[in-house]
Amino acid sequence: MSTLTSNYLAPTGREEAWRFTPLARVGGLLDASTDLASVNSIKLSKSYADVKLSHKSAADLPAISASDDLATIRAREFLKEVTHIEIAANSSISEPVVLERTNLTGAAQASRTLISCGVNSHSTIILQNTGDAILADEIEFDLAPGSNLTFISLQEWGAKAVHLGRQHAVISKDATFNSIVVTVGGSLVRLLPTVEYSGPGSSADLQGLYFATDGQHLEHRLHVDHNVPNAKSRVNYKGALAGDKAHTVWIGDVYIRANAEGTDTYELNRNLLLSDGARADSVPNLEIETGEIVGAGHASTTGRFDDEQLFYLSSRGIPAEVARRLVIRGFFAEIIGKIKSEDIENRLMERIDSELAKVGA
Amino acid sequence: MSTLDIKGLQVSVATENGFTEILRGVDLTIKSGETHAIMGPNGSGKSTLAYSIAGHPKYTITGGSVTLDGVDVLAMSVDERAKAGLFLAMQYPVEVPGVSVTNFLRTAATAIRGEAPKVRTWVGEVKEAMAALHMDTNFAERSVNEGFSGGEKKRHEILQLELLKPKFAILDETDSGLDVDALRIVSEGVNRVKANSDLGIMLITHYTRILRYIKPDFVHVFAAGKIVEEGGPELADKLEEKGYAEYTTA
């Protein structure tokens, strides 16, 4: 029994951070009476030159960032081992490094991974999340000066999966972090793509798409902490919803601290409701402590695929189901195109098409 | 040779106070190659006629029939009507964010023709049609009708007419919101399609201006939900001079 759990108060749902989440469905991940099993849940799909994966004791590889997220705090508390993935300094990895999940049992588990990108390294990493895990998962990214990482996180979970995750990047001088988060699977996914900077000239581009159908709860809570001067961030998340009780939540917090002069930030969230009974919450927050910035803005829109659009497309001979597919593909094309993989694009769109067909939308 | 036959068409629309009858028995027959101008004051039901034939769900058919070469159009879904050869150029084309004009046109052409157009000839076909309508090539990459000016929306409707090659086109107030140059370009597009395909046209308009460019064979005056007078092109000249007063003060 850990020190934390002895004093631990599970969230009630009244907390700002948990007010949207269906806590009854988190599968024990936040329950004081449930211990989380420590698991090394990430493996390389094959070996790659200049990429090293090792397991270290949690004590030897502590977290590089602070977190007040309860799922993360609980995961850290129970962890015995951490997975460490290192991209060699000055390496340029030509093909995407594909990571897969492993050792997931369906019981409440905790996993932590540190991805360290060496000085001036250049890489793309794709994480494929599949199966029916119940997982509190933390992934930290330590981007050394001048490094460039594109991290693609594909939540293609099974229908029962519960995923409470944090993906936090610490971006140092002149480093670039590109994140593409795609969430189409799982019963409940609550992901925290978050960013802080440790040197000027650094940049983060956070892109995401989510697609929720019947009863799915997909929540993305972004946080960009502009804590250094002259850093840049872009956030663009797009979501579509279809079917009864599909629920998505997007929170976009951008914090520009007093010392963060020269900050350039813009965040955008767009949602497309494809049927009645679905609900999209979208909450952009911009907190600015200095006026000496290049730019700061945000926008949030939620629209319907309405009868007039359907009529217009149908009146040109396009059958209703093709019309819906066309609209969704078009809506997601901007994000999905950035993955730069036709195989993944087709796989994701096929999944979206088949789930649309299931809910009869 | 095809025939679009409208007989005794009665149409209602649901309102807060129950159903309101808008069309009160419309009779109209259009054959291939014919241009029929439907002229009438605002609120007379001209657009309801157009949308009812195209199958807009807002309208309930309460009587009469619409057939295309003897086949019941009213029994068809909206997309089936388009496949059967009907085309509605809308007064207010709908924005479809995220769907590019290119993708939209190709999907529509695939649906109408029953097979995907061959890439090589298709690209040329679209380019040529766009050039004829004085449309910039970057137009193809924009989202359907999103942020289009009034003139761009109408050109885009006529572009579809050119590419989808229907048997009958219903042009609903295509002239509204167009300046003289755009009106000429759009009208030339309609005339070009007609010359190439023996298109039958139902041209709905409030003003006679467009009739200088698209010559009607028949003119029908529409008032209070039905056709109240019919004639040749000379009837339009009378309307130009005297307006609709005599039809609305009954």
Coordinates of C-alpha atoms in Angstrom, one line a residue:
Chain A
M1 CA 0.0 0.0 0.0
S2 CA 1.5 3.3 -1.0
T3 CA 1.6 6.5 0.9
L4 CA -0.5 8.2 -1.7
T5 CA -3.3 5.7 -1.7
S6 CA -3.6 5.8 2.1
N7 CA -4.6 9.5 1.9
Y8 CA -6.1 9.3 -1.5
L9 CA -9.4 10.9 -2.4
A10 CA -10.8 9.7 -5.6
P11 CA -12.4 12.4 -7.8
T12 CA -16.1 12.9 -7.3
G13 CA -16.9 14.5 -10.7
R14 CA -17.3 18.0 -9.3
E15 CA -13.6 18.8 -9.9
E16 CA -12.9 21.0 -13.0
A17 CA -10.6 18.4 -14.4
W18 CA -13.1 15.5 -14.1
R19 CA -16.4 17.2 -14.6
F20 CA -17.0 15.8 -18.0
T21 CA -15.6 12.3 -17.4
P22 CA -18.0 9.4 -16.7
L23 CA -16.1 8.3 -13.5
A24 CA -18.2 5.1 -13.1
R25 CA -16.5 3.8 -16.2
V26 CA -12.8 4.3 -15.4
G27 CA -12.4 0.6 -14.5
G28 CA -10.8 1.1 -11.1
L29 CA -8.0 3.3 -12.4
L30 CA -8.9 6.1 -10.0
D31 CA -10.3 3.9 -7.3
A32 CA -8.3 3.9 -4.0
S33 CA -9.2 0.3 -3.3
T34 CA -7.7 -0.9 -6.6
D35 CA -4.0 -1.3 -7.0
L36 CA -2.6 -0.7 -10.5
A37 CA -0.3 -3.4 -11.9
S38 CA 2.9 -2.0 -13.2
V39 CA 3.5 -3.0 -16.9
N40 CA 6.0 -2.3 -19.6
S41 CA 3.4 -1.8 -22.2
I42 CA 5.3 -0.5 -25.2
K43 CA 7.5 -2.5 -27.6
L44 CA 9.2 -1.8 -30.9
S45 CA 7.5 -3.5 -33.8
K46 CA 11.0 -4.3 -35.1
S47 CA 14.5 -3.1 -34.5
Y48 CA 15.6 0.2 -35.9
A49 CA 19.1 1.7 -36.3
D50 CA 19.7 4.6 -33.8
V51 CA 16.7 3.6 -31.7
K52 CA 17.2 1.9 -28.3
L53 CA 14.5 0.5 -26.0
S54 CA 15.3 -0.5 -22.5
H55 CA 13.6 -1.0 -19.2
K56 CA 14.7 0.8 -16.1
S57 CA 13.6 0.8 -12.5
A58 CA 11.2 3.7 -11.9
A59 CA 13.5 5.0 -9.2
D60 CA 16.4 5.3 -11.6
L61 CA 14.4 7.1 -14.2
P62 CA 12.1 9.6 -12.5
A63 CA 9.5 11.7 -14.3
I64 CA 11.0 14.8 -16.0
S65 CA 7.9 16.9 -15.4
A66 CA 5.4 17.7 -12.7
S67 CA 1.8 16.6 -13.0
D68 CA -1.3 17.2 -11.0
D69 CA -3.3 14.7 -13.0
L70 CA -4.7 12.1 -10.7
A71 CA -4.4 9.2 -13.1
T72 CA -0.7 10.2 -13.8
I73 CA 0.0 10.5 -10.1
R74 CA -1.5 7.1 -9.4
A75 CA 0.4 5.5 -12.3
R76 CA 3.7 6.9 -11.0
E77 CA 2.9 5.6 -7.5
F78 CA 2.4 2.0 -8.6
L79 CA 5.1 1.9 -11.2
K80 CA 8.1 -0.4 -10.8
E81 CA 9.7 -0.2 -14.2
V82 CA 9.8 2.5 -16.9
T83 CA 10.3 2.0 -20.6
H84 CA 13.0 4.2 -22.0
I85 CA 13.3 4.8 -25.8
E86 CA 16.3 6.7 -26.9
I87 CA 16.8 8.3 -30.3
A88 CA 20.5 8.7 -31.0
A89 CA 21.9 12.3 -31.1
N90 CA 22.4 13.6 -34.7
S91 CA 20.5 10.7 -36.2
S92 CA 18.0 11.1 -38.9
I93 CA 15.7 8.1 -39.0
S94 CA 14.2 7.7 -42.5
E95 CA 11.3 5.4 -41.8
P96 CA 8.7 5.9 -39.0
V97 CA 9.5 4.0 -35.8
V98 CA 6.4 1.9 -35.0
L99 CA 5.6 1.2 -31.4
E100 CA 3.0 -1.4 -30.4
R101 CA 1.3 -2.2 -27.1
T102 CA 2.2 -5.4 -25.3
N103 CA 1.4 -7.2 -21.9
L104 CA -2.0 -5.5 -21.6
T105 CA -4.3 -7.8 -19.6
G106 CA -7.6 -6.0 -19.3
A107 CA -7.1 -5.5 -15.6
A108 CA -6.2 -2.0 -14.2
Q109 CA -2.6 -1.4 -15.2
A110 CA -0.1 1.5 -15.1
S111 CA 2.6 2.2 -17.6
R112 CA 5.2 5.0 -18.0
T113 CA 7.5 5.6 -21.0
L114 CA 10.2 8.2 -21.5
I115 CA 11.2 9.0 -25.1
S116 CA 14.5 10.9 -25.3
C117 CA 15.4 12.6 -28.6
G118 CA 19.1 13.3 -28.8
V119 CA 20.6 16.6 -29.9
N120 CA 19.7 17.4 -33.5
S121 CA 18.0 14.1 -34.1
H122 CA 15.1 13.8 -36.5
S123 CA 12.5 11.1 -36.2
T124 CA 8.9 10.0 -36.6
I125 CA 7.3 7.6 -34.1
I126 CA 3.9 6.0 -34.5
L127 CA 2.3 4.4 -31.4
Q128 CA -0.5 1.9 -32.2
N129 CA -2.9 1.4 -29.4
T130 CA -5.0 -1.7 -29.9
G131 CA -6.9 -4.2 -27.7
D132 CA -9.1 -3.8 -24.6
A133 CA -6.7 -2.4 -22.0
I134 CA -7.6 -0.6 -18.8
L135 CA -4.6 1.6 -18.6
A136 CA -3.2 4.7 -16.8
D137 CA -0.5 5.6 -19.2
E138 CA 2.2 8.3 -19.2
I139 CA 4.5 9.1 -22.0
E140 CA 7.1 11.9 -21.6
F141 CA 9.1 13.3 -24.4
D142 CA 12.5 14.9 -23.7
L143 CA 13.5 16.8 -26.8
A144 CA 17.2 17.8 -26.7
P145 CA 18.3 21.1 -28.4
G146 CA 17.7 21.1 -32.1
S147 CA 15.8 17.8 -32.2
N148 CA 12.7 17.2 -34.2
L149 CA 10.1 14.6 -33.3
T150 CA 6.8 13.8 -35.0
F151 CA 4.8 11.6 -32.6
I152 CA 1.7 9.9 -34.0
S153 CA -0.6 8.4 -31.3
L154 CA -3.3 6.2 -32.8
Q155 CA -6.0 5.2 -30.3
E156 CA -7.5 2.3 -32.2
W157 CA -8.6 0.6 -29.0
G158 CA -11.2 -2.1 -28.8
A159 CA -14.8 -1.3 -27.7
K160 CA -14.1 -2.0 -24.0
A161 CA -10.8 -0.2 -23.5
V162 CA -10.3 2.5 -20.9
H163 CA -7.3 4.8 -21.5
L164 CA -6.3 7.6 -19.1
G165 CA -3.2 9.0 -20.7
R166 CA -0.8 11.9 -20.5
Q167 CA 1.6 12.7 -23.3
H168 CA 3.9 15.5 -22.1
A169 CA 6.7 17.0 -24.1
V170 CA 9.5 19.1 -22.7
I171 CA 10.9 21.0 -25.7
S172 CA 14.3 22.6 -25.4
K173 CA 16.1 25.3 -27.5
D174 CA 15.3 25.1 -31.2
A175 CA 13.6 21.8 -30.9
T176 CA 10.3 21.0 -32.6
F177 CA 7.6 18.6 -31.4
N178 CA 4.8 17.6 -33.8
S179 CA 2.1 15.6 -32.2
I180 CA -0.8 13.9 -34.1
V181 CA -3.4 12.3 -31.9
V182 CA -6.0 10.1 -33.5
T183 CA -8.7 8.7 -31.3
V184 CA -11.3 6.4 -32.9
G185 CA -11.5 3.5 -30.5
G186 CA -12.1 2.7 -26.8
S187 CA -15.1 3.0 -24.4
L188 CA -13.5 5.9 -22.5
V189 CA -10.3 7.7 -23.6
R190 CA -9.1 10.7 -21.7
L191 CA -5.8 12.0 -23.1
L192 CA -3.7 14.9 -21.9
P193 CA -1.4 16.1 -24.8
T194 CA 0.6 18.7 -22.9
V195 CA 3.7 20.8 -23.7
E196 CA 6.2 22.9 -21.8
Y197 CA 9.4 24.5 -23.1
S198 CA 12.9 24.7 -21.7
G199 CA 14.5 27.0 -24.2
P200 CA 13.7 29.7 -26.8
G201 CA 13.2 29.1 -30.5
S202 CA 11.2 25.9 -29.6
S203 CA 8.0 24.9 -31.3
A204 CA 5.0 22.6 -30.8
D205 CA 2.4 21.6 -33.4
L206 CA -0.4 19.6 -31.8
Q207 CA -2.9 18.1 -34.3
G208 CA -5.7 15.7 -33.5
L209 CA -8.8 14.1 -34.7
Y210 CA -11.4 12.1 -32.8
F211 CA -14.5 10.2 -33.9
A212 CA -17.0 9.0 -31.4
T213 CA -20.1 6.8 -31.9
D214 CA -22.7 5.3 -29.6
G215 CA -21.8 5.7 -25.9
Q216 CA -18.1 6.4 -26.5
H217 CA -16.5 9.1 -24.3
L218 CA -13.4 10.6 -26.0
E219 CA -11.8 13.5 -24.1
H220 CA -8.7 15.5 -25.0
R221 CA -7.3 18.0 -22.6
L222 CA -4.5 20.0 -24.1
H223 CA -2.2 22.3 -22.2
V224 CA 0.5 24.4 -23.7
D225 CA 2.7 26.2 -21.1
H226 CA 4.5 29.1 -22.7
N227 CA 7.1 29.4 -20.0
V228 CA 10.0 30.7 -22.1
P229 CA 10.4 33.6 -24.5
N230 CA 10.1 33.2 -28.3
A231 CA 8.4 29.8 -28.5
K232 CA 5.6 28.9 -30.9
S233 CA 2.6 26.6 -30.6
R234 CA -0.2 25.6 -32.9
V235 CA -3.2 23.4 -31.9
N236 CA -5.7 22.1 -34.3
Y237 CA -8.2 19.4 -33.2
K238 CA -11.2 18.2 -35.2
G239 CA -13.9 15.8 -34.0
A240 CA -16.9 14.1 -35.5
L241 CA -19.7 12.4 -33.6
A242 CA -22.5 10.1 -34.6
G243 CA -25.0 8.0 -32.7
D244 CA -26.7 8.2 -29.3
K245 CA -24.7 9.4 -26.3
A246 CA -21.5 9.8 -28.2
H247 CA -19.6 12.4 -26.2
T248 CA -16.4 14.2 -26.9
V249 CA -14.6 16.8 -24.8
W250 CA -11.9 19.1 -26.0
I251 CA -10.2 21.5 -23.5
G252 CA -7.5 23.7 -24.9
D253 CA -5.5 25.5 -22.2
V254 CA -2.8 27.9 -23.4
Y255 CA -0.9 29.7 -20.7
I256 CA 1.5 32.6 -21.6
R257 CA 3.6 33.5 -18.6
A258 CA 5.0 36.9 -17.8
N259 CA 8.4 36.0 -19.1
A260 CA 7.2 34.4 -22.4
E261 CA 7.7 37.5 -24.6
G262 CA 7.6 36.8 -28.3
T263 CA 5.1 33.9 -27.9
D264 CA 3.2 32.9 -31.0
T265 CA 0.2 30.7 -30.4
Y266 CA -3.1 29.7 -32.1
E267 CA -5.5 27.0 -31.1
L268 CA -8.5 25.7 -33.0
N269 CA -11.1 23.0 -32.3
R270 CA -13.9 22.1 -34.8
N271 CA -16.6 19.6 -34.2
L272 CA -19.1 18.0 -36.6
L273 CA -22.3 16.5 -35.2
L274 CA -23.6 13.8 -37.6
S275 CA -26.7 12.9 -35.7
D276 CA -28.9 13.8 -32.8
G277 CA -28.1 12.6 -29.3
A278 CA -24.3 13.2 -29.7
R279 CA -22.6 15.9 -27.6
A280 CA -19.4 17.8 -28.2
D281 CA -18.0 20.0 -25.4
S282 CA -15.3 22.4 -26.5
V283 CA -13.6 24.8 -24.1
P284 CA -10.6 26.9 -25.3
N285 CA -8.8 28.9 -22.5
L286 CA -6.2 31.5 -23.2
E287 CA -4.4 33.0 -20.2
I288 CA -2.0 35.8 -21.0
E289 CA 0.4 37.5 -18.5
T290 CA 2.4 39.6 -21.0
G291 CA 1.3 41.8 -23.9
E292 CA 4.7 41.5 -25.6
I293 CA 3.8 38.7 -27.9
V294 CA 3.7 37.9 -31.6
G295 CA 0.2 36.6 -31.5
A296 CA -2.3 34.6 -29.5
G297 CA -5.7 33.4 -30.6
H298 CA -8.2 30.6 -30.4
A299 CA -11.4 29.5 -32.1
S300 CA -13.9 26.8 -31.5
T301 CA -16.8 25.8 -33.7
T302 CA -19.4 23.0 -33.5
G303 CA -21.6 22.4 -36.5
R304 CA -24.1 19.9 -37.8
F305 CA -24.1 17.9 -40.9
D306 CA -27.5 19.1 -41.7
D307 CA -30.4 18.1 -43.9
E308 CA -29.6 20.9 -46.3
Q309 CA -26.1 19.6 -47.0
L310 CA -27.5 16.1 -47.4
F311 CA -30.1 17.4 -49.8
Y312 CA -27.6 19.4 -51.8
L313 CA -25.2 16.4 -52.2
S314 CA -28.1 13.9 -52.9
S315 CA -29.6 16.3 -55.5
R316 CA -26.3 15.7 -57.4
G317 CA -26.9 11.9 -57.4
I318 CA -24.8 11.2 -54.4
P319 CA -26.5 8.6 -52.1
A320 CA -26.9 9.6 -48.4
E321 CA -24.2 7.2 -47.0
V322 CA -21.7 8.3 -49.6
A323 CA -22.5 12.0 -48.8
R324 CA -21.8 11.5 -45.1
R325 CA -18.6 9.7 -45.9
L326 CA -17.6 12.5 -48.2
V327 CA -18.2 15.1 -45.6
I328 CA -16.3 13.2 -42.9
R329 CA -13.4 12.4 -45.1
G330 CA -13.2 16.0 -46.2
F331 CA -13.5 17.2 -42.6
F332 CA -10.6 15.0 -41.4
A333 CA -8.4 15.2 -44.5
E334 CA -6.4 18.1 -43.2
I335 CA -5.3 16.2 -40.1
I336 CA -5.1 12.7 -41.5
G337 CA -3.0 13.9 -44.4
K338 CA -0.3 14.9 -42.0
I339 CA 0.3 11.2 -41.0
K340 CA 1.7 10.8 -44.5
S341 CA 0.8 7.1 -44.7
E342 CA -1.8 5.9 -47.1
D343 CA -2.1 2.6 -45.2
I344 CA -2.9 4.2 -41.9
E345 CA -5.2 6.7 -43.6
N346 CA -7.2 4.0 -45.3
R347 CA -7.3 1.9 -42.1
L348 CA -8.7 4.8 -40.1
M349 CA -11.2 5.8 -42.7
E350 CA -12.4 2.2 -43.1
R351 CA -12.9 2.0 -39.3
I352 CA -14.8 5.3 -39.3
D353 CA -17.0 4.1 -42.2
S354 CA -17.8 0.8 -40.6
E355 CA -18.7 2.4 -37.3
L356 CA -20.9 4.9 -39.1
A357 CA -22.7 2.0 -40.7
K358 CA -23.2 0.3 -37.3
V359 CA -24.9 3.4 -35.8
G360 CA -26.9 3.7 -39.0
A361 CA -25.9 7.4 -39.4
Chain B
M1 CA -36.7 12.8 -76.7
S2 CA -37.8 12.9 -73.1
T3 CA -40.8 14.4 -71.4
L4 CA -41.1 15.9 -67.9
D5 CA -44.8 15.9 -67.0
I6 CA -46.3 17.7 -64.0
K7 CA -50.0 17.1 -63.5
G8 CA -52.2 18.7 -60.8
L9 CA -49.3 19.0 -58.4
Q10 CA -50.4 20.0 -54.9
V11 CA -47.8 20.7 -52.3
S12 CA -48.0 21.7 -48.6
V13 CA -45.3 22.7 -46.1
A14 CA -45.5 22.1 -42.4
T15 CA -45.6 25.3 -40.3
E16 CA -46.2 26.0 -36.6
N17 CA -49.9 26.2 -37.4
G18 CA -50.2 23.0 -39.3
F19 CA -49.9 22.4 -43.0
T20 CA -50.0 25.3 -45.4
E21 CA -50.9 24.6 -49.0
I22 CA -48.4 26.3 -51.4
L23 CA -48.9 24.6 -54.8
R24 CA -52.6 24.4 -55.8
G25 CA -52.6 22.2 -58.8
V26 CA -49.7 22.8 -61.2
D27 CA -49.9 21.5 -64.8
L28 CA -46.8 21.7 -66.9
T29 CA -45.2 19.6 -69.6
I30 CA -41.6 20.1 -70.7
K31 CA -40.0 18.2 -73.6
S32 CA -36.3 17.9 -74.5
G33 CA -34.9 21.0 -76.1
E34 CA -37.7 23.2 -74.8
T35 CA -37.1 26.2 -72.5
H36 CA -40.0 27.1 -70.3
A37 CA -39.8 30.3 -68.3
I38 CA -41.8 30.3 -65.0
M39 CA -42.3 33.9 -64.0
G40 CA -44.2 35.2 -61.0
P41 CA -44.1 37.5 -58.0
N42 CA -42.2 36.6 -54.8
G43 CA -44.0 34.1 -52.7
S44 CA -46.1 32.7 -55.5
G45 CA -44.6 29.2 -55.0
K46 CA -42.0 29.1 -57.9
S47 CA -39.2 27.8 -55.7
T48 CA -41.5 25.3 -54.0
L49 CA -42.2 23.9 -57.4
A50 CA -38.5 23.5 -58.1
Y51 CA -37.7 21.9 -54.7
S52 CA -40.7 19.6 -54.8
I53 CA -39.6 18.2 -58.1
A54 CA -36.1 17.7 -56.7
G55 CA -37.5 16.0 -53.6
H56 CA -36.6 18.3 -50.7
P57 CA -37.9 16.7 -47.5
K58 CA -39.5 20.0 -46.3
Y59 CA -42.3 19.7 -48.8
T60 CA -45.2 17.2 -48.7
I61 CA -46.9 16.3 -51.9
T62 CA -50.6 16.2 -51.3
G63 CA -51.9 15.6 -54.8
G64 CA -51.0 15.2 -58.4
S65 CA -48.0 13.6 -60.2
V66 CA -44.6 14.2 -61.7
T67 CA -43.3 11.8 -64.2
L68 CA -40.2 11.6 -66.3
D69 CA -40.9 9.6 -69.5
G70 CA -43.8 8.0 -67.7
V71 CA -41.8 7.0 -64.6
D72 CA -43.0 8.3 -61.2
V73 CA -40.5 10.8 -60.0
L74 CA -42.2 11.4 -56.7
A75 CA -41.6 7.8 -55.7
M76 CA -37.8 8.2 -56.1
S77 CA -35.3 9.3 -53.5
V78 CA -33.5 12.6 -54.1
D79 CA -30.4 10.9 -55.5
E80 CA -32.5 8.7 -57.7
R81 CA -34.1 11.7 -59.3
A82 CA -30.7 13.1 -60.1
K83 CA -29.7 9.8 -61.6
A84 CA -32.9 9.7 -63.6
G85 CA -31.8 13.0 -65.3
L86 CA -33.2 15.9 -63.2
F87 CA -31.0 18.8 -62.1
L88 CA -31.8 21.7 -59.8
A89 CA -29.6 24.7 -59.9
M90 CA -30.3 26.3 -56.6
Q91 CA -30.9 29.9 -55.7
Y92 CA -29.0 29.4 -52.5
P93 CA -26.4 26.6 -53.0
V94 CA -25.4 25.0 -49.7
E95 CA -21.9 25.2 -48.2
V96 CA -20.3 21.8 -47.5
P97 CA -17.1 22.6 -45.5
G98 CA -14.2 20.3 -45.9
V99 CA -15.3 18.8 -49.2
S100 CA -13.3 20.2 -52.1
V101 CA -15.1 21.1 -55.4
T102 CA -12.9 18.6 -57.2
N103 CA -13.8 15.7 -54.9
F104 CA -17.5 16.7 -55.0
L105 CA -17.7 16.9 -58.8
R106 CA -16.0 13.6 -59.2
T107 CA -18.2 11.9 -56.6
A108 CA -21.3 13.3 -58.3
A109 CA -20.2 12.4 -61.8
T110 CA -19.4 8.9 -60.5
A111 CA -22.9 8.6 -59.0
I112 CA -24.7 10.0 -62.1
R113 CA -22.7 8.0 -64.7
G114 CA -22.6 4.8 -62.7
E115 CA -18.9 4.5 -63.0
A116 CA -15.9 6.7 -62.0
P117 CA -14.9 9.0 -64.9
K118 CA -11.4 8.1 -66.3
V119 CA -8.9 10.3 -64.5
R120 CA -7.2 11.6 -67.6
T121 CA -10.2 12.7 -69.6
W122 CA -12.1 13.9 -66.5
V123 CA -9.4 16.4 -65.5
G124 CA -9.5 17.9 -69.0
E125 CA -13.3 17.9 -69.0
V126 CA -13.4 19.8 -65.7
K127 CA -10.7 22.3 -66.7
E128 CA -12.4 23.0 -70.0
A129 CA -15.8 23.6 -68.3
M130 CA -14.3 25.8 -65.7
A131 CA -12.5 27.9 -68.3
A132 CA -15.7 28.3 -70.3
L133 CA -17.3 29.7 -67.1
H134 CA -14.3 32.0 -66.5
M135 CA -13.6 30.2 -63.2
D136 CA -10.1 30.3 -61.7
T137 CA -8.4 26.9 -61.4
N138 CA -7.8 27.3 -57.7
F139 CA -11.5 27.2 -57.4
A140 CA -11.3 23.4 -57.6
E141 CA -9.5 23.1 -54.3
R142 CA -11.9 25.2 -52.3
S143 CA -14.6 23.7 -50.1
V144 CA -18.0 23.4 -51.9
N145 CA -19.7 26.8 -51.8
E146 CA -17.8 27.9 -48.7
G147 CA -16.9 31.5 -48.8
F148 CA -18.1 31.7 -52.5
S149 CA -19.5 35.0 -53.7
G150 CA -23.0 35.0 -55.1
G151 CA -21.6 34.9 -58.6
E152 CA -19.2 32.1 -57.8
K153 CA -22.0 30.0 -56.4
K154 CA -24.1 30.3 -59.5
R155 CA -21.1 29.5 -61.8
H156 CA -20.5 26.5 -59.7
E157 CA -24.1 25.4 -60.2
I158 CA -23.8 25.8 -64.0
L159 CA -20.4 24.0 -63.9
Q160 CA -22.3 21.0 -62.4
L161 CA -24.9 21.3 -65.1
E162 CA -22.2 21.1 -67.7
L163 CA -20.5 18.1 -66.2
L164 CA -23.6 16.1 -65.0
K165 CA -25.5 16.4 -68.3
P166 CA -29.1 16.0 -67.1
K167 CA -32.1 15.6 -69.3
F168 CA -33.9 18.4 -67.5
A169 CA -32.6 21.4 -65.6
I170 CA -34.6 23.5 -63.2
L171 CA -32.9 26.9 -62.8
D172 CA -34.2 28.5 -59.7
E173 CA -33.6 32.3 -59.7
T174 CA -30.2 31.6 -61.3
D175 CA -30.1 35.3 -62.3
S176 CA -30.5 36.6 -58.7
G177 CA -27.4 38.4 -57.3
L178 CA -25.5 38.4 -60.6
D179 CA -24.0 41.4 -62.3
V180 CA -24.3 41.8 -66.0
D181 CA -21.0 40.1 -66.8
A182 CA -21.7 37.1 -64.6
L183 CA -25.3 36.8 -65.9
R184 CA -23.9 36.7 -69.5
I185 CA -21.3 34.0 -68.6
V186 CA -23.8 31.9 -66.7
S187 CA -26.4 32.2 -69.5
E188 CA -23.9 31.2 -72.1
G189 CA -23.1 28.2 -70.0
V190 CA -26.7 27.1 -70.0
N191 CA -27.1 27.8 -73.7
R192 CA -23.9 25.7 -74.4
V193 CA -25.3 22.7 -72.5
K194 CA -28.6 23.0 -74.3
A195 CA -26.9 23.2 -77.7
N196 CA -24.8 20.1 -76.9
S197 CA -27.4 17.9 -75.2
D198 CA -31.0 18.8 -76.1
L199 CA -31.6 19.8 -72.5
G200 CA -35.1 20.7 -71.4
I201 CA -35.1 23.8 -69.2
M202 CA -37.5 25.1 -66.5
L203 CA -36.2 28.6 -65.9
I204 CA -37.6 30.2 -62.8
T205 CA -37.2 33.9 -62.5
H206 CA -38.8 37.0 -61.1
Y207 CA -37.3 39.4 -63.7
T208 CA -37.2 39.3 -67.5
R209 CA -33.5 40.3 -67.6
I210 CA -32.2 36.7 -68.0
L211 CA -34.6 36.1 -70.9
R212 CA -32.5 38.4 -73.0
Y213 CA -29.7 35.7 -72.8
I214 CA -31.7 32.5 -72.5
K215 CA -34.6 32.6 -75.0
P216 CA -37.7 30.9 -73.7
D217 CA -40.0 28.9 -76.0
F218 CA -42.8 29.2 -73.5
V219 CA -43.6 31.6 -70.7
H220 CA -45.9 30.7 -67.8
V221 CA -47.1 33.2 -65.3
F222 CA -47.2 31.7 -61.8
A223 CA -49.3 33.2 -59.0
A224 CA -50.8 31.9 -55.8
G225 CA -49.5 28.4 -56.3
K226 CA -50.5 27.7 -59.9
I227 CA -50.0 28.7 -63.5
V228 CA -52.4 31.5 -64.3
E229 CA -51.4 32.5 -67.9
E230 CA -49.3 30.9 -70.6
G231 CA -47.9 32.1 -73.9
G232 CA -44.8 32.6 -76.0
P233 CA -41.9 34.9 -75.5
E234 CA -44.2 37.9 -76.1
L235 CA -45.8 37.3 -72.7
A236 CA -42.5 38.1 -71.0
D237 CA -42.5 41.5 -72.8
K238 CA -46.0 42.2 -71.4
L239 CA -44.8 41.3 -67.9
E240 CA -41.8 43.6 -68.4
E241 CA -44.1 46.4 -69.1
K242 CA -47.0 45.8 -66.7
G243 CA -45.6 43.7 -63.9
Y244 CA -47.5 41.1 -62.0
A245 CA -50.2 43.4 -60.6
E246 CA -53.1 42.0 -62.6
Y247 CA -52.3 38.5 -61.3
T248 CA -52.0 39.4 -57.6
T249 CA -54.9 41.7 -57.1
A250 CA -57.5 39.1 -57.9

